[in-house]
Amino acid sequence: MDGQQFRSAAHEMIDFIIDYQENIRNRRVLPTVQPSYIREMIPAAAPELGEPWQVIFQDIERVIMPGVTHWQSPHFHAYCPSGHSWPSILADILSDGIGCLGFSWIASPACTDLEVVMMDWLGQLLGLPSQFLACSGGTGGGVIQGTASEATLVALLAAKAKTINRFKSIDSDVDESQIVGRLIAYSSDQSHSSVERAGILAGVRVRLLPSDELFSLRGETLKLAMEEDKAKGFIPFFVTATLGTTQSCAFDDLSEIGPVCHQFENIWLHVDAAYAGSAFICDEYRHYLNGLELADSFNFNPHKWLLVNFDCSAMWLKNANDVVDSFKLDPVYLKSDRQQGQSPDYRHWQIPFGRRFRSLKLWFVMRSYGAEGLRAHIRQQIKLACEFHQLVAKDDRFEIPVPPAMGLVCFRMKGENSLNTTLLKRINDAGRIHMVPAKLRGQFTLRLAVCSRYTESRDIVLTWQEIERHADFLMGQQLKKFFSTAVA
Ligand SMILES: *Cc1c(COP(=O)(O)O)cnc(C)c1O
């Protein structure tokens, strides 16, 4: 393919994407293909000779689309949103067009310098304490990670290195493995699995603490656990607080947890707000951040709820040197004449070496929508969740185990778990809408997340009608069973 062929192919691809998005409403949300279905549809080996683009292009609809779960469908209500917008896609096209690896400043100065400023813009929109922002002139700053999982792991590894160094500075002969074996990290039993996984990857214990009746981790619980473990000879060193849990969008009490971590000293507090963090651009939700000034790192995913395409996970550090000092290696081919230290060499802030030009997405999206446009998006999605909540509340066959939060509504049919598992299975088998469950204190619960930016009130009504249709069927079946056993 040459440049001229790319020009026409690219136009065609853009048309395809626009048509796909504009008609996405008409597609079944969940595909019906079987695992490995693609093996049957394409050759077992790469072609020896290149194929014309037109032949390849036709295979998108034939091979790929039957196996796509349509995350941008207005009837997709599973997991959490996957950010998507036209300006963001333009940015990714440009990033691919430039094709740089921005691991150091000189490897592409624009890539690094735009990221520094975009992370300040974004941090200001959220009202983060100024110590987290590079523009404050201190040791803080932001970095774009691929995912929230990486952000948690980076924070955990930095805290681990910092703790080991602290013990070594007291006694240089201290046995490192002895310390590592005593380290203990904490999060709530509602935190995302990536927190526990970070512990496995980092080779340290993670203790999951019980949350309160609203699934929030409280300061007192954390305090007691750390005291207990300290008395047993463990070294508490890391806490992850979650703002907006995956299951029910619960908020750990940062205003209690921050002071507890501060009291204990040398505890790294990381805040995971992967989904709900986007809402903090709105004044009315910013109070969840009270206590953040006592945290060491904060992270949320613009690629979930802020109209930025995957991947773009925004992480801020109060003292970036904690991370840089933990991971820094400078082989000779990376030393440049430039005065190091003015702009960050972001490779020291992350696990991979190479990095894409992801800040373009933030730049294009924040400029195209403006802060007001982004706030309107968040508020609209929360409003739709409220509309759904009202529909559920009117049907007394259903119960709502936790108050709806952000764009998420947890609900279930009154009765056995099995009734609800059957309901959800019927809904997903029909494939017109898609949801995943939560398990809240042993109760199997359905979970409606407002995900697509195309979702409107009429889609919420349609979604509820679809759920009611299956509920009606199940109630009918129960009645039938009741009468047949009564007669027998
Ligand atoms: C989605 C989510 C994650 C995982 O996000 P990745 O970016 O895919 O790693 C972690 N924590 C919370 C609270 C989430 O909602």
Coordinates of C-alpha atoms and ligand atoms in Angstrom, one line a residue:
M1 CA 0.0 0.0 0.0
D2 CA 1.4 3.4 -0.9
G3 CA 0.3 6.8 0.3
Q4 CA -2.3 7.4 -2.4
Q5 CA -3.8 4.0 -1.8
F6 CA -3.8 4.7 1.9
R7 CA -5.7 8.0 1.3
S8 CA -8.6 6.3 -0.4
A9 CA -8.5 3.3 2.0
A10 CA -8.5 5.6 5.0
H11 CA -11.4 7.6 3.7
E12 CA -13.3 4.3 3.2
M13 CA -12.3 3.1 6.7
I14 CA -13.5 6.4 8.3
D15 CA -16.8 6.0 6.4
F16 CA -17.1 2.4 7.7
I17 CA -16.5 3.5 11.3
I18 CA -19.0 6.3 11.1
D19 CA -21.7 4.0 9.5
Y20 CA -20.9 1.3 12.2
Q21 CA -21.4 3.8 15.0
E22 CA -24.5 5.5 13.5
N23 CA -26.2 2.1 13.0
I24 CA -24.9 0.4 16.1
R25 CA -28.3 0.5 17.7
N26 CA -29.5 -2.0 15.2
R27 CA -26.9 -4.7 16.0
R28 CA -27.4 -7.4 18.6
V29 CA -25.2 -6.3 21.5
L30 CA -23.8 -9.7 22.3
P31 CA -22.4 -11.9 19.5
T32 CA -23.5 -15.5 19.1
V33 CA -20.2 -17.0 17.9
Q34 CA -18.5 -19.9 19.5
P35 CA -14.9 -19.8 21.0
S36 CA -12.2 -20.0 18.2
Y37 CA -14.8 -19.3 15.5
I38 CA -12.3 -17.3 13.5
R39 CA -10.1 -20.4 12.9
E40 CA -12.8 -21.7 10.6
M41 CA -13.1 -18.5 8.6
I42 CA -9.5 -17.6 7.8
P43 CA -6.5 -19.5 6.5
A44 CA -4.3 -21.3 9.0
A45 CA -1.1 -19.4 8.0
A46 CA -0.2 -15.9 6.8
P47 CA -0.3 -15.4 3.1
E48 CA 3.0 -15.7 1.1
L49 CA 2.0 -12.9 -1.2
G50 CA 0.3 -9.6 -0.3
E51 CA -3.4 -9.3 -0.9
P52 CA -5.2 -6.3 -2.3
W53 CA -6.7 -4.0 0.4
Q54 CA -10.3 -4.4 -1.0
V55 CA -10.2 -8.1 -0.2
I56 CA -8.9 -7.5 3.3
F57 CA -11.5 -4.7 3.9
Q58 CA -14.4 -7.0 3.0
D59 CA -13.3 -9.4 5.7
I60 CA -14.1 -6.8 8.4
E61 CA -17.8 -7.4 8.1
R62 CA -17.5 -11.1 7.3
V63 CA -14.9 -12.2 9.9
I64 CA -14.7 -9.5 12.6
M65 CA -18.1 -8.0 13.1
P66 CA -19.9 -11.3 13.9
G67 CA -17.6 -11.7 16.9
V68 CA -17.7 -8.1 18.3
T69 CA -19.5 -7.3 21.5
H70 CA -20.8 -3.8 20.8
W71 CA -19.5 -1.8 23.8
Q72 CA -20.7 1.5 22.2
S73 CA -24.2 0.2 21.7
P74 CA -26.8 2.2 23.7
H75 CA -28.0 -1.2 25.1
F76 CA -24.6 -2.2 26.4
H77 CA -24.9 -2.0 30.2
A78 CA -22.1 -4.4 31.4
Y79 CA -18.9 -3.7 33.3
C80 CA -18.3 0.0 32.9
P81 CA -18.1 2.4 30.0
S82 CA -15.3 2.1 27.4
G83 CA -14.6 5.7 26.4
H84 CA -15.2 6.7 22.9
S85 CA -15.4 10.0 20.9
W86 CA -14.5 11.3 17.5
P87 CA -11.8 13.8 18.7
S88 CA -10.2 10.9 20.6
I89 CA -10.2 8.7 17.5
L90 CA -8.6 11.5 15.5
A91 CA -5.9 11.7 18.2
D92 CA -5.1 8.0 17.9
I93 CA -4.9 8.3 14.2
L94 CA -2.4 11.1 14.5
S95 CA -0.5 9.2 17.2
D96 CA -0.2 6.2 14.8
G97 CA 0.6 8.6 12.0
I98 CA 3.5 10.1 13.9
G99 CA 4.6 6.7 15.1
C100 CA 7.0 7.7 17.8
L101 CA 8.1 5.9 20.9
G102 CA 8.2 8.6 23.5
F103 CA 10.2 6.8 26.2
S104 CA 12.6 9.7 26.9
W105 CA 12.2 13.5 26.3
I106 CA 14.5 13.6 23.3
A107 CA 12.7 10.5 21.8
S108 CA 9.9 13.0 21.0
P109 CA 9.8 16.2 23.1
A110 CA 6.2 16.9 22.1
C111 CA 5.1 13.5 23.4
T112 CA 6.5 14.2 26.8
D113 CA 5.8 17.9 27.2
L114 CA 2.2 17.7 26.0
E115 CA 1.6 15.0 28.5
V116 CA 3.0 17.1 31.4
V117 CA 0.7 19.9 30.6
M118 CA -2.4 17.7 29.8
M119 CA -2.0 16.0 33.2
D120 CA -2.0 19.5 34.8
W121 CA -5.1 20.5 32.8
L122 CA -6.9 17.3 33.8
G123 CA -5.8 17.5 37.4
Q124 CA -7.1 21.1 37.6
L125 CA -10.4 20.0 36.2
L126 CA -10.7 17.5 39.0
G127 CA -9.6 20.0 41.6
L128 CA -6.7 17.8 42.7
P129 CA -4.5 19.3 45.5
S130 CA -1.8 21.3 43.9
Q131 CA 1.0 19.1 45.2
F132 CA 0.0 16.5 42.6
L133 CA 0.4 19.0 39.7
A134 CA 3.7 19.6 37.8
C135 CA 2.7 23.3 37.4
S136 CA 3.0 23.7 41.2
G137 CA 6.8 23.5 40.8
G138 CA 7.1 20.9 43.5
T139 CA 7.9 17.2 43.2
G140 CA 4.5 16.1 42.0
G141 CA 3.2 15.4 38.5
G142 CA 1.0 13.3 36.3
V143 CA 1.7 10.5 33.9
I144 CA -0.5 8.5 31.5
Q145 CA -0.4 4.8 32.3
G146 CA -2.0 2.1 30.2
T147 CA -4.4 0.9 32.8
A148 CA -5.5 1.4 36.4
S149 CA -3.9 -2.0 37.1
E150 CA -0.5 -0.7 36.1
A151 CA -1.0 2.4 38.1
T152 CA -1.7 0.4 41.3
L153 CA 1.3 -1.9 40.6
V154 CA 3.6 1.1 40.0
A155 CA 2.5 2.7 43.2
L156 CA 2.9 -0.6 45.1
L157 CA 6.4 -1.3 43.7
A158 CA 7.5 2.2 44.5
A159 CA 6.2 1.9 48.1
K160 CA 7.9 -1.4 48.5
A161 CA 11.2 -0.1 47.3
K162 CA 10.9 3.0 49.5
T163 CA 10.1 0.9 52.5
I164 CA 13.1 -1.4 51.9
N165 CA 15.4 1.6 51.5
R166 CA 14.1 3.1 54.7
F167 CA 15.1 -0.1 56.6
K168 CA 18.4 -0.2 54.8
S169 CA 19.2 3.4 55.7
I170 CA 18.7 2.4 59.4
D171 CA 20.7 -0.8 59.1
S172 CA 22.7 -1.3 55.9
D173 CA 23.2 -5.0 56.8
V174 CA 19.5 -5.8 57.1
D175 CA 18.3 -8.8 55.1
E176 CA 16.0 -7.6 52.3
S177 CA 14.0 -10.8 52.1
Q178 CA 13.3 -10.6 55.8
I179 CA 11.7 -7.2 55.3
V180 CA 9.7 -8.2 52.1
G181 CA 8.3 -11.2 54.0
R182 CA 6.9 -8.9 56.6
L183 CA 5.4 -6.3 54.3
I184 CA 1.6 -6.0 54.3
A185 CA -0.7 -4.0 52.1
Y186 CA -4.4 -3.3 52.5
S187 CA -7.6 -2.6 50.6
S188 CA -11.2 -3.3 51.1
D189 CA -12.9 -6.6 50.1
Q190 CA -14.7 -4.6 47.4
S191 CA -11.6 -3.4 45.7
H192 CA -10.9 -4.4 42.1
S193 CA -9.1 -7.7 41.6
S194 CA -6.1 -5.8 40.1
V195 CA -5.2 -4.7 43.7
E196 CA -4.8 -8.2 44.9
R197 CA -3.1 -9.1 41.7
A198 CA -0.6 -6.2 42.2
G199 CA 0.3 -7.9 45.5
I200 CA 0.9 -11.2 43.7
L201 CA 3.0 -9.5 41.0
A202 CA 5.0 -7.5 43.6
G203 CA 5.5 -10.5 45.9
V204 CA 3.8 -8.9 48.9
R205 CA 0.9 -9.7 51.1
V206 CA -2.4 -7.9 50.5
R207 CA -5.0 -8.1 53.2
L208 CA -8.6 -7.4 52.2
L209 CA -10.6 -5.7 54.9
P210 CA -14.3 -5.8 55.5
S211 CA -16.3 -2.9 54.2
D212 CA -19.3 -1.4 56.0
E213 CA -23.0 -1.9 55.2
L214 CA -22.6 0.5 52.2
F215 CA -19.5 -1.4 51.0
S216 CA -17.2 1.5 52.1
L217 CA -13.9 0.9 53.8
R218 CA -13.8 2.9 57.0
G219 CA -10.8 4.4 58.8
E220 CA -11.4 2.5 62.1
T221 CA -11.4 -0.9 60.3
L222 CA -8.1 0.0 58.7
K223 CA -6.6 1.3 61.9
L224 CA -7.4 -1.8 63.9
A225 CA -6.1 -4.1 61.1
M226 CA -2.8 -2.2 60.9
E227 CA -2.4 -2.1 64.7
E228 CA -3.1 -5.8 64.9
D229 CA -0.6 -6.7 62.1
K230 CA 2.1 -4.4 63.5
A231 CA 1.8 -6.2 66.9
K232 CA 2.3 -9.5 65.0
G233 CA 5.5 -8.2 63.5
F234 CA 4.3 -7.2 60.1
I235 CA 5.2 -4.0 58.3
P236 CA 2.1 -2.2 57.1
F237 CA 3.3 -0.1 54.1
F238 CA 0.6 0.4 51.5
V239 CA -3.1 1.1 51.3
T240 CA -5.4 1.3 48.3
A241 CA -8.6 3.2 48.8
T242 CA -11.2 2.8 46.1
L243 CA -13.5 5.6 45.0
G244 CA -16.2 3.9 43.0
T245 CA -15.9 0.1 43.4
T246 CA -16.5 -2.1 40.5
Q247 CA -19.4 -4.1 42.0
S248 CA -21.6 -1.4 43.4
C249 CA -19.7 1.9 42.9
A250 CA -19.1 2.3 46.7
F251 CA -16.7 5.0 48.0
D252 CA -14.1 4.2 50.6
D253 CA -14.0 7.0 53.2
L254 CA -10.9 8.9 52.2
S255 CA -11.4 11.6 54.8
E256 CA -11.0 8.9 57.5
I257 CA -8.4 6.7 55.7
G258 CA -6.1 9.6 54.9
P259 CA -5.5 10.6 58.5
V260 CA -5.1 6.9 59.6
C261 CA -2.4 6.4 57.1
H262 CA -0.8 9.7 58.1
Q263 CA -0.9 8.7 61.8
F264 CA 0.9 5.4 61.2
E265 CA 3.7 7.1 59.1
N266 CA 5.4 5.6 56.2
I267 CA 2.2 4.3 54.7
W268 CA 1.8 4.9 51.0
L269 CA -1.8 5.7 50.2
H270 CA -2.9 5.0 46.7
V271 CA -6.4 6.0 45.5
D272 CA -8.1 4.0 42.7
A273 CA -10.9 6.0 41.2
A274 CA -10.7 4.2 37.8
Y275 CA -14.4 4.6 36.9
A276 CA -15.9 7.2 39.1
G277 CA -12.9 9.6 39.0
S278 CA -14.3 11.2 35.8
A279 CA -17.2 12.6 37.8
F280 CA -14.9 14.7 40.0
I281 CA -14.8 17.3 37.2
C282 CA -18.3 18.2 38.5
D283 CA -18.4 20.3 41.7
E284 CA -21.2 18.2 43.3
Y285 CA -19.0 15.0 43.4
R286 CA -15.7 16.5 44.3
H287 CA -16.3 15.9 48.1
Y288 CA -15.3 12.3 47.6
L289 CA -11.8 13.6 47.2
N290 CA -11.7 15.1 50.7
G291 CA -8.6 13.6 52.3
L292 CA -6.8 13.2 49.0
E293 CA -4.2 15.7 50.2
L294 CA -2.9 13.0 52.5
A295 CA -2.6 10.4 49.6
D296 CA 0.7 9.7 47.7
S297 CA -0.9 8.7 44.4
F298 CA -4.2 9.0 42.6
N299 CA -5.5 7.4 39.5
F300 CA -8.5 7.3 37.3
N301 CA -9.3 6.2 33.7
P302 CA -10.3 8.9 31.3
H303 CA -10.7 5.9 29.0
K304 CA -13.7 4.7 31.0
W305 CA -16.0 7.6 31.4
L306 CA -14.4 10.7 30.0
L307 CA -14.8 10.1 26.3
V308 CA -11.2 9.1 25.7
N309 CA -10.5 5.9 23.9
F310 CA -8.6 3.1 25.5
D311 CA -5.8 3.3 26.7
C312 CA -5.4 6.3 28.9
S313 CA -5.2 5.9 32.6
A314 CA -4.3 9.1 34.4
M315 CA -2.0 8.8 37.4
W316 CA -0.7 11.6 39.7
L317 CA 2.1 11.3 42.2
K318 CA 2.8 13.7 45.0
N319 CA 6.5 12.9 44.9
A320 CA 7.4 11.5 41.5
N321 CA 11.0 10.8 42.7
D322 CA 9.6 7.9 44.8
V323 CA 8.7 6.1 41.6
V324 CA 11.7 7.3 39.5
D325 CA 14.2 6.3 42.2
S326 CA 12.6 2.8 42.4
F327 CA 12.8 1.9 38.7
K328 CA 15.5 4.1 37.2
L329 CA 18.2 2.5 35.0
D330 CA 20.2 4.6 32.5
P331 CA 22.1 2.6 30.0
V332 CA 24.5 4.5 27.8
Y333 CA 22.3 4.5 24.7
L334 CA 19.7 6.5 26.6
K335 CA 22.1 9.2 28.0
S336 CA 21.6 12.5 26.2
D337 CA 23.5 15.7 26.3
R338 CA 20.5 17.5 27.4
Q339 CA 20.3 18.5 31.0
Q340 CA 18.2 15.7 32.5
G341 CA 15.6 16.6 35.0
Q342 CA 13.8 19.5 33.4
S343 CA 11.1 17.4 31.7
P344 CA 10.4 13.9 32.9
D345 CA 11.8 10.8 31.1
Y346 CA 8.5 9.0 31.5
R347 CA 10.0 5.6 31.0
H348 CA 11.1 5.8 34.7
W349 CA 7.5 6.3 35.7
Q350 CA 6.1 3.1 34.2
I351 CA 6.6 -0.6 33.7
P352 CA 7.0 -0.7 29.9
F353 CA 9.8 1.0 28.1
G354 CA 8.1 2.3 25.0
R355 CA 5.1 4.6 25.1
R356 CA 2.5 6.0 22.7
F357 CA 1.6 9.6 22.1
R358 CA -1.5 9.3 24.3
S359 CA -1.7 12.8 25.5
L360 CA -3.1 13.9 22.1
K361 CA -6.3 12.2 23.1
L362 CA -6.6 14.3 26.2
W363 CA -5.7 17.4 24.3
F364 CA -8.2 16.9 21.5
V365 CA -11.0 15.7 23.8
M366 CA -10.6 18.5 26.4
R367 CA -10.5 21.2 23.7
S368 CA -13.3 19.8 21.6
Y369 CA -15.8 19.3 24.5
G370 CA -14.5 21.9 26.9
A371 CA -14.9 21.4 30.6
E372 CA -18.6 22.2 30.3
G373 CA -19.2 19.6 27.6
L374 CA -17.4 16.9 29.6
R375 CA -19.5 17.8 32.7
A376 CA -22.7 17.7 30.7
H377 CA -21.7 14.1 29.5
I378 CA -21.2 12.9 33.1
R379 CA -24.4 14.5 34.4
Q380 CA -26.4 13.2 31.5
Q381 CA -25.3 9.6 32.2
I382 CA -26.0 9.9 35.9
K383 CA -29.4 11.3 35.0
L384 CA -30.1 8.2 32.9
A385 CA -29.1 5.9 35.7
C386 CA -31.6 7.8 37.9
E387 CA -34.3 7.3 35.3
F388 CA -33.6 3.6 35.3
H389 CA -33.6 3.5 39.1
Q390 CA -37.1 5.1 39.2
L391 CA -38.4 2.4 36.8
V392 CA -37.1 -0.4 38.9
A393 CA -38.4 1.2 42.1
K394 CA -41.9 1.2 40.7
D395 CA -42.0 -2.6 40.3
D396 CA -42.4 -4.3 43.6
R397 CA -41.1 -7.6 42.3
F398 CA -37.7 -6.0 42.4
E399 CA -35.4 -4.7 45.2
I400 CA -32.5 -2.2 45.2
P401 CA -29.9 -3.5 47.6
V402 CA -27.7 -0.4 47.5
P403 CA -28.5 3.2 46.5
P404 CA -27.6 3.9 42.8
A405 CA -24.3 5.7 42.5
M406 CA -22.9 7.5 39.4
G407 CA -24.1 5.7 36.3
L408 CA -24.6 2.4 38.1
V409 CA -27.8 0.8 39.4
C410 CA -27.7 -2.5 41.3
F411 CA -31.0 -4.3 41.5
R412 CA -32.4 -7.8 41.9
M413 CA -35.7 -9.7 41.9
K414 CA -36.9 -10.3 45.4
G415 CA -36.2 -14.0 46.2
E416 CA -33.6 -16.6 45.6
N417 CA -30.2 -16.1 43.9
S418 CA -31.2 -18.8 41.4
L419 CA -34.2 -16.6 40.2
N420 CA -31.8 -13.8 39.5
T421 CA -29.1 -16.0 37.8
T422 CA -31.9 -17.3 35.5
L423 CA -33.1 -13.8 34.8
L424 CA -29.7 -12.6 33.9
K425 CA -29.0 -15.6 31.7
R426 CA -32.2 -15.2 29.8
I427 CA -31.5 -11.5 29.3
N428 CA -27.9 -12.1 28.0
D429 CA -29.0 -15.1 25.9
A430 CA -31.5 -12.9 24.1
G431 CA -28.6 -10.5 23.5
R432 CA -30.7 -7.4 23.0
I433 CA -29.1 -5.8 26.0
H434 CA -26.1 -6.9 28.0
M435 CA -25.4 -6.8 31.7
V436 CA -23.0 -8.5 34.2
P437 CA -23.8 -9.4 37.8
A438 CA -22.4 -8.4 41.2
K439 CA -22.3 -10.5 44.3
L440 CA -23.2 -8.3 47.3
R441 CA -22.9 -10.0 50.6
G442 CA -23.8 -13.3 49.0
Q443 CA -26.7 -11.9 47.1
F444 CA -26.6 -12.3 43.3
T445 CA -27.4 -8.9 42.0
L446 CA -27.9 -7.4 38.5
R447 CA -26.0 -4.4 37.6
L448 CA -27.0 -1.8 35.1
A449 CA -24.2 0.5 34.0
V450 CA -25.0 3.4 31.7
C451 CA -22.1 3.0 29.3
S452 CA -22.6 4.3 25.8
R453 CA -22.6 8.0 25.0
Y454 CA -25.5 7.2 22.6
T455 CA -27.7 6.0 25.4
E456 CA -30.9 8.1 25.7
S457 CA -34.0 8.0 27.9
R458 CA -35.8 5.8 25.2
D459 CA -33.0 3.2 25.5
I460 CA -33.4 3.1 29.2
V461 CA -37.1 2.5 28.8
L462 CA -36.4 -0.2 26.2
T463 CA -33.8 -1.8 28.5
W464 CA -36.3 -1.9 31.4
Q465 CA -39.0 -3.4 29.1
E466 CA -36.6 -6.1 28.1
I467 CA -35.8 -6.9 31.7
E468 CA -39.5 -6.9 32.7
R469 CA -40.4 -9.2 29.7
H470 CA -38.0 -11.8 31.1
A471 CA -39.2 -11.2 34.7
D472 CA -42.8 -11.7 33.6
F473 CA -41.9 -15.0 32.0
L474 CA -40.1 -16.2 35.1
M475 CA -43.0 -15.2 37.4
G476 CA -45.4 -17.0 35.0
Q477 CA -43.3 -20.1 35.3
Q478 CA -43.2 -19.8 39.1
L479 CA -47.0 -19.5 39.2
K480 CA -47.3 -22.5 36.9
K481 CA -45.1 -24.6 39.1
F482 CA -47.0 -23.4 42.2
F483 CA -50.3 -24.5 40.8
S484 CA -49.1 -27.8 39.4
T485 CA -47.7 -28.7 42.8
A486 CA -50.8 -27.4 44.6
V487 CA -53.1 -29.5 42.4
A488 CA -50.8 -32.6 42.8
Ligands
LIG1 C1 -12.1 -0.8 35.8 C2 -11.4 -0.7 37.1 C3 -10.1 -1.2 37.3 C4 -9.3 -1.9 36.2 O1 -9.0 -0.9 35.2 P1 -7.9 -1.2 34.1 O2 -7.6 0.2 33.6 O3 -8.5 -2.1 33.1 O4 -6.8 -1.9 34.8 C5 -9.5 -1.0 38.6 N1 -10.2 -0.5 39.6 C6 -11.4 0.0 39.4 C7 -12.1 0.6 40.6 C8 -12.1 -0.1 38.2 O5 -13.4 0.3 38.1

